[in-house]
Backbone as numpy.savetxt, mean C-alpha at the origin, in Angstrom:
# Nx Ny Nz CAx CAy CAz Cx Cy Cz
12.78 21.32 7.59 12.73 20.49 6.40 14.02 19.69 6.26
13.73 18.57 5.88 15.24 17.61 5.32 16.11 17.97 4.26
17.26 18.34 4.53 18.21 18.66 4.01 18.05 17.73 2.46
18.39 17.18 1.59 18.68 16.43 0.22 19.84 15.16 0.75
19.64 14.33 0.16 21.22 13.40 0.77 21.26 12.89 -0.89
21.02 13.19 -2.24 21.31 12.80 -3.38 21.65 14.20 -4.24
22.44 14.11 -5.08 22.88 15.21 -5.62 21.58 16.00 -5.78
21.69 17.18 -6.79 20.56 17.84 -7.66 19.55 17.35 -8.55
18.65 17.15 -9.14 17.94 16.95 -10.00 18.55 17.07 -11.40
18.95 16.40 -12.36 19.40 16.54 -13.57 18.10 17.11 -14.40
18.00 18.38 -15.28 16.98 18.43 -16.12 16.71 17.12 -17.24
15.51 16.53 -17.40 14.95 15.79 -17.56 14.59 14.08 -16.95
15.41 14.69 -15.79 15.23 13.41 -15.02 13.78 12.92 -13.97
13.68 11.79 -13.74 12.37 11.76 -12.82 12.64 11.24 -11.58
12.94 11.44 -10.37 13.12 10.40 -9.52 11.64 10.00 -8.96
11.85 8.68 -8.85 10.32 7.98 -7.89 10.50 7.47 -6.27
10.53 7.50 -5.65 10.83 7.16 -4.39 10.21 5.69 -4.44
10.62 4.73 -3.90 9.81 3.38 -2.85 10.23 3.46 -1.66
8.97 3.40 -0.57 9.00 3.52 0.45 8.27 1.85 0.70
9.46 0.97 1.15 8.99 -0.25 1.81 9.65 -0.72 2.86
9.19 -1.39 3.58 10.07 -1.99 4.64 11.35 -3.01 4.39
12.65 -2.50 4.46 13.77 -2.96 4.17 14.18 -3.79 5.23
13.56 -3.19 6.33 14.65 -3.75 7.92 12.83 -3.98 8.71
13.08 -4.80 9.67 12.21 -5.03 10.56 10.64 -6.07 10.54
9.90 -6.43 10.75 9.11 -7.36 11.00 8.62 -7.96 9.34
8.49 -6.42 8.32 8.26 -6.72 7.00 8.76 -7.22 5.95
10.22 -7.11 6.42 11.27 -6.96 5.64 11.60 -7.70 4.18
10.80 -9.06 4.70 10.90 -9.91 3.65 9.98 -9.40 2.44
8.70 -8.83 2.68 7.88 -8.16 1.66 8.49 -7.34 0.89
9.50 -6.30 1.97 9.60 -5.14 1.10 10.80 -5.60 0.39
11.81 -6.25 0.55 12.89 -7.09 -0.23 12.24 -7.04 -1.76
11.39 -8.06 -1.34 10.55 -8.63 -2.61 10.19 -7.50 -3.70
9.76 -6.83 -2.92 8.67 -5.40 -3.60 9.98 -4.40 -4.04
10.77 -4.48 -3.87 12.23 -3.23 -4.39 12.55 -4.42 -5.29
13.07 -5.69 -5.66 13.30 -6.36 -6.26 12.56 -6.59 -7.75
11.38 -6.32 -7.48 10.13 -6.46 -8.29 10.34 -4.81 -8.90
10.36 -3.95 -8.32 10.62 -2.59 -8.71 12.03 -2.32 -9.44
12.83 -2.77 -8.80 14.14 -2.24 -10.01 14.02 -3.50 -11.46
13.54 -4.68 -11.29 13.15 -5.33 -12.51 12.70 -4.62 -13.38
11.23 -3.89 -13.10 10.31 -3.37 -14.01 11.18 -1.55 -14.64
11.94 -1.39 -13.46 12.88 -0.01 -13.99 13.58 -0.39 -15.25
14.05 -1.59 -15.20 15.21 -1.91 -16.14 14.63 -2.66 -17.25
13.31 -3.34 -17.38 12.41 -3.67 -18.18 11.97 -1.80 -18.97
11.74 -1.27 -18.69 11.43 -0.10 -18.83 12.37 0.30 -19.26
13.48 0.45 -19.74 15.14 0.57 -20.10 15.17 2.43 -20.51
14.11 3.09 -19.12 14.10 4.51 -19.34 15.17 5.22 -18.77
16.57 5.93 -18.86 17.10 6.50 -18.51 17.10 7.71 -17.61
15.53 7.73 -18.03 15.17 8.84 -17.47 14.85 8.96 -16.11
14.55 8.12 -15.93 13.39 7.42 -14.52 14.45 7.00 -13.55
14.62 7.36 -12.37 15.42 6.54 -11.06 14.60 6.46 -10.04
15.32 5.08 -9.31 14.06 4.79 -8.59 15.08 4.71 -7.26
14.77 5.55 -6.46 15.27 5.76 -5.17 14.10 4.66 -3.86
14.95 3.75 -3.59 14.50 2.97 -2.12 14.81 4.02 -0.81
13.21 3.87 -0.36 14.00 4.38 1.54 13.12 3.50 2.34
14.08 3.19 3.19 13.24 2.06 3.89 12.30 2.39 5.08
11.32 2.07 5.53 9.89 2.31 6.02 9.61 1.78 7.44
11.02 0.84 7.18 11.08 -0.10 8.95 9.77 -0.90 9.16
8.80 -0.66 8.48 7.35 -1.10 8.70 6.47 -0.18 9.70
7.41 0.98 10.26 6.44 2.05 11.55 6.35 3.12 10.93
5.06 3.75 11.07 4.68 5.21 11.39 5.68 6.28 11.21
6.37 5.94 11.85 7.77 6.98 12.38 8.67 6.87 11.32
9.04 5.94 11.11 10.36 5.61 9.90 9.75 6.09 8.71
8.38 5.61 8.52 8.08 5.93 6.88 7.96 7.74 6.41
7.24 8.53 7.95 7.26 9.80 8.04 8.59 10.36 7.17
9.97 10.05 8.19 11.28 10.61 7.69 11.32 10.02 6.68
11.16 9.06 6.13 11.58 8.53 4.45 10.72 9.05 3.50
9.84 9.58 3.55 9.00 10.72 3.15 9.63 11.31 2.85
9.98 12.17 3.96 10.44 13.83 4.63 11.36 13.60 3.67
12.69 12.81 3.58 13.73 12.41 2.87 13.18 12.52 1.09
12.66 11.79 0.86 11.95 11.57 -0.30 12.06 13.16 -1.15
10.60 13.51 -0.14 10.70 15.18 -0.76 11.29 15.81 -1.01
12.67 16.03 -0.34 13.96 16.75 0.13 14.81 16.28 -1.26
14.91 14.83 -1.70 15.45 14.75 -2.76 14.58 14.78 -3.90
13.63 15.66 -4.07 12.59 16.23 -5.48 12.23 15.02 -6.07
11.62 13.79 -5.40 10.88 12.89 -6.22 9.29 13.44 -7.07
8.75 12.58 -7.64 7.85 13.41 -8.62 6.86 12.58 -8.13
7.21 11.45 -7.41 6.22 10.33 -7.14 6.79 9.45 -5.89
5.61 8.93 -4.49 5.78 8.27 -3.81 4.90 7.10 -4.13
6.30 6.09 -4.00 5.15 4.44 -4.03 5.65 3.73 -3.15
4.64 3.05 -2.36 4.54 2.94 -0.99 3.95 4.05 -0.50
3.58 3.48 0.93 3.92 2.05 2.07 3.36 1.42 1.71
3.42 0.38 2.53 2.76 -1.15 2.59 1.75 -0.76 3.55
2.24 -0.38 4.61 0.52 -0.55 5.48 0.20 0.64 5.77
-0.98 0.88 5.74 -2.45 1.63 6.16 -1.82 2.66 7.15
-1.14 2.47 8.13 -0.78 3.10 9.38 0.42 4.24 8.65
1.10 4.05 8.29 2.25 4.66 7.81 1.89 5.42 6.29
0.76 5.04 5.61 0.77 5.38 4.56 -0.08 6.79 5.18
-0.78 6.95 6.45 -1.34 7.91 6.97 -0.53 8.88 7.24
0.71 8.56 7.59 1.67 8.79 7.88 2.37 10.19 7.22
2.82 9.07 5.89 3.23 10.11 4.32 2.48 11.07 4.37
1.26 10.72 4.34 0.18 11.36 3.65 0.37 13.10 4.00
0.74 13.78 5.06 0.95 15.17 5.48 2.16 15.39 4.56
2.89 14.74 4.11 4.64 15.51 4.25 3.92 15.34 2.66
3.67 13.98 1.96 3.25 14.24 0.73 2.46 15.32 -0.23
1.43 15.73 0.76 0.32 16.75 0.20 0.92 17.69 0.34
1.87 18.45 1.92 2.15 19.61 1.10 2.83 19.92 0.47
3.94 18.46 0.26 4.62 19.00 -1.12 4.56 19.09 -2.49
3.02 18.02 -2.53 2.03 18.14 -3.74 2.24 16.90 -4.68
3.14 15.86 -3.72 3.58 14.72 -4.77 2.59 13.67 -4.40
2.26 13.00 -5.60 1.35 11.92 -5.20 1.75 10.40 -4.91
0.66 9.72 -3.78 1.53 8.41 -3.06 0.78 7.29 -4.00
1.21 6.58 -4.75 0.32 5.17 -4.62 0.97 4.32 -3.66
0.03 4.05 -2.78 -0.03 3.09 -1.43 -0.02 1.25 -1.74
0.35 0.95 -1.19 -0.02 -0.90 -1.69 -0.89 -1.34 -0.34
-1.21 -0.47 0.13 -2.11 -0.59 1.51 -3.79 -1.15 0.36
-4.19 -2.26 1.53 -5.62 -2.62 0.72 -6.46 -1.81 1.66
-6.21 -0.69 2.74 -7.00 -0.08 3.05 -7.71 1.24 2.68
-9.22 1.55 2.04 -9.60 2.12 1.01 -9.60 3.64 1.95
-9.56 3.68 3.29 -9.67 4.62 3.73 -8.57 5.57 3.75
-7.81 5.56 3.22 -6.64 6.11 3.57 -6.05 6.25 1.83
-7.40 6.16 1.19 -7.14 6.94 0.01 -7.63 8.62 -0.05
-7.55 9.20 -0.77 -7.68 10.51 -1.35 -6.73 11.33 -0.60
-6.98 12.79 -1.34 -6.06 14.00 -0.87 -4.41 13.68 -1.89
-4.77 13.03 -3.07 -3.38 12.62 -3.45 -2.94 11.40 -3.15
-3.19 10.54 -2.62 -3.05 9.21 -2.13 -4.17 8.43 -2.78
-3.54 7.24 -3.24 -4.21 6.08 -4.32 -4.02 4.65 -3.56
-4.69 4.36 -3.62 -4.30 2.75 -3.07 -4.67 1.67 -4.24
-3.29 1.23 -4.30 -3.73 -0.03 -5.21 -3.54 -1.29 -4.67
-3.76 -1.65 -3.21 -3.57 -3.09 -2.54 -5.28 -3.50 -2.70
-5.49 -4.74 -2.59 -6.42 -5.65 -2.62 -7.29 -5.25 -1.86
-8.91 -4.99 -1.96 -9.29 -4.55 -1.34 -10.30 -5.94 -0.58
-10.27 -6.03 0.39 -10.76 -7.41 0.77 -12.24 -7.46 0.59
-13.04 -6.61 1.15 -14.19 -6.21 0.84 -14.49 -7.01 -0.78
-13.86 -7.16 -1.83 -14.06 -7.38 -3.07 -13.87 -8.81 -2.96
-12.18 -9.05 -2.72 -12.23 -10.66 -2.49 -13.59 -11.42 -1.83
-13.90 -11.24 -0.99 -14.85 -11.49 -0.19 -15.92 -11.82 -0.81
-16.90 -10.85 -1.40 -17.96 -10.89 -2.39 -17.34 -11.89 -3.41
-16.79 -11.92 -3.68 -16.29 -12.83 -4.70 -16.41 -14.46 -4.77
-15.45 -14.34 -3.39 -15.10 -15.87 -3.11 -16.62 -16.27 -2.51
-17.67 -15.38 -1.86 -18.90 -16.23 -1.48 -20.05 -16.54 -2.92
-19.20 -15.09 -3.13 -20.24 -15.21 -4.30 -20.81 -16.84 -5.37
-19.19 -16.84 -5.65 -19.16 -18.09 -6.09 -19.41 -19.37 -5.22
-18.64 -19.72 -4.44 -19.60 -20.42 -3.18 -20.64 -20.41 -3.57
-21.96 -20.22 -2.91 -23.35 -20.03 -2.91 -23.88 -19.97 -4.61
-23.01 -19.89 -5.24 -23.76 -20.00 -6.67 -23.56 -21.66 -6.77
-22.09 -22.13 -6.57 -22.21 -23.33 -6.43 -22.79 -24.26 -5.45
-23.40 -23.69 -4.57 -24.45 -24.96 -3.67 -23.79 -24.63 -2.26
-22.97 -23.81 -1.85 -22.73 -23.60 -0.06 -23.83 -22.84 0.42
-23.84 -22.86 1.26 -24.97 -22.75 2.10 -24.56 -21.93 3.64
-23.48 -22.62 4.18 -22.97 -21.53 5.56 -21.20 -21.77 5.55
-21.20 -20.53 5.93 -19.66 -19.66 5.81 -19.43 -19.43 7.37
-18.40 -20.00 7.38 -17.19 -19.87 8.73 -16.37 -18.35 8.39
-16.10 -17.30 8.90 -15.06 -16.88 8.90 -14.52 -17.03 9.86
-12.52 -17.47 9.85 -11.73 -17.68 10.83 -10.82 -16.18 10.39
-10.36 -15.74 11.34 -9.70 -14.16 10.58 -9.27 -13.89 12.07
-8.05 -12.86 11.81 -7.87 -12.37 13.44 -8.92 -10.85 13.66
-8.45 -10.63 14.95 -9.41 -9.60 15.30 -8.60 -8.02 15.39
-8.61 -8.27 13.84 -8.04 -6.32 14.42 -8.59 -5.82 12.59
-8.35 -4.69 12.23 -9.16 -3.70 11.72 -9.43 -5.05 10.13
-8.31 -5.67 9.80 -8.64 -5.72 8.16 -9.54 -7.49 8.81
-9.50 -8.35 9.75 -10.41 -8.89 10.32 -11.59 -8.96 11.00
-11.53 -7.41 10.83 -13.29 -7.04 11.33 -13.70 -6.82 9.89
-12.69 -5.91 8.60 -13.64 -5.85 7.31 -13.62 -7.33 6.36
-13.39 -8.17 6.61 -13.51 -9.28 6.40 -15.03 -9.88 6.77
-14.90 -9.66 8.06 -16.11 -10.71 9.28 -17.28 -9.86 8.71
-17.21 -8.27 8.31 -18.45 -7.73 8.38 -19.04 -7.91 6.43
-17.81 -7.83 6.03 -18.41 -8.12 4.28 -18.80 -9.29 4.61
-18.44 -10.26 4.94 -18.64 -12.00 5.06 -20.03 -11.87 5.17
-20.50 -11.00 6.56 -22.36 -11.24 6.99 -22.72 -10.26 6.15
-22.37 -9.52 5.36 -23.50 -8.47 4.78 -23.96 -9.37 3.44
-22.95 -10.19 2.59 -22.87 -10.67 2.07 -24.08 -12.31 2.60
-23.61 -12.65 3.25 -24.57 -14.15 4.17 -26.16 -13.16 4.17
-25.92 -12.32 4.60 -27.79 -11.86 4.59 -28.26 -11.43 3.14
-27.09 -10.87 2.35 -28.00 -10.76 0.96 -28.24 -12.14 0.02
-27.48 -13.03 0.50 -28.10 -14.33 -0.01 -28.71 -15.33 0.30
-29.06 -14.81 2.06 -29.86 -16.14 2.44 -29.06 -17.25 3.08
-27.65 -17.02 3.17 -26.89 -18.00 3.61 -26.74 -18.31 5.50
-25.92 -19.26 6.41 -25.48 -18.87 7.28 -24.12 -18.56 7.46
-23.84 -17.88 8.34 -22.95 -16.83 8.65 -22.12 -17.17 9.59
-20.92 -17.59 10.56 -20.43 -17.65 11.81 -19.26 -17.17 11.91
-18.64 -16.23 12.54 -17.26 -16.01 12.86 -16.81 -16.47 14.07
């Protein structure tokens, strides 16, 4: 288990962990997203509440130990990751220490067991944006999207959606 690298727990204190990508391909997101987080701490003008950053690198691996870390310093709450892969990640070191993650991952699978996801779920956008489309007079839908997991649930809401209304469909 990870040693602590922040003092003790003060009685009545809360720490929250953010786990975002500080360093590496994401970096600019997670900037944003700790920026956006110590705002709303200090909007919140709770004394009580600290909000501990560990950074997530954007891999699997990094977010694990910033977890591991996390726990070690008695947070009450993990928020973050950002992506799907890493939030799978948490997800062991989180449960058995019984703290719960909200994820910003829009991937729905990689909810439960204590893990929440509150990222966008595309599946919804999707229905949405055709929805309206086709109420207003379209008729056939292009999807352009890349080809890896959140571009296949895109391509496949797109046609489930094109066959329940009669529309055409092409990816």
């Amino acid at each position: 288990m990870e040693r602590p690298d922040l003092p003790a727990l003060s009685p009545g204190m809360i720490r929250v962990a953010l786990l975002v990508p500080l360093s590496g391909q994401f970096s600019d997101i997670g900037k944003g997203m700790l920026n956006a987080a110590q705002m709303a701490i200090f909007d919140a003008a709770d004394e009580s509440l600290q909000l501990i950053p560990y950074d997530t690198g954007g891999s699997p691996k990094t977010a694990k130990s910033a977890a591991e870390r996390a726990v070690a310093n008695e947070v009450a709450l993990i928020v973050g990751p950002l992506l799907s892969v890493s939030t799978r990640a948490v997800d062991s070191v989180a449960s058995a220490a019984n703290v719960p993650v909200i994820s910003f991952s829009s991937d729905r699978k990689v909810a439960g067991n204590g893990v929440y996801v509150i990222g966008f779920a595309p599946e919804t956008e999707v229905e949405r944006v055709m929805s309206y489309a086709a109420d207003n007079g379209a008729k056939r839908f292009f999807v352009l999207g890349p080809r890896d997991s959140y571009g296949d649930t895109v391509a496949a809401e797109a046609k489930r959606v094109a066959k329940e209304k009669g529309l055409d469909h092409r990816r």
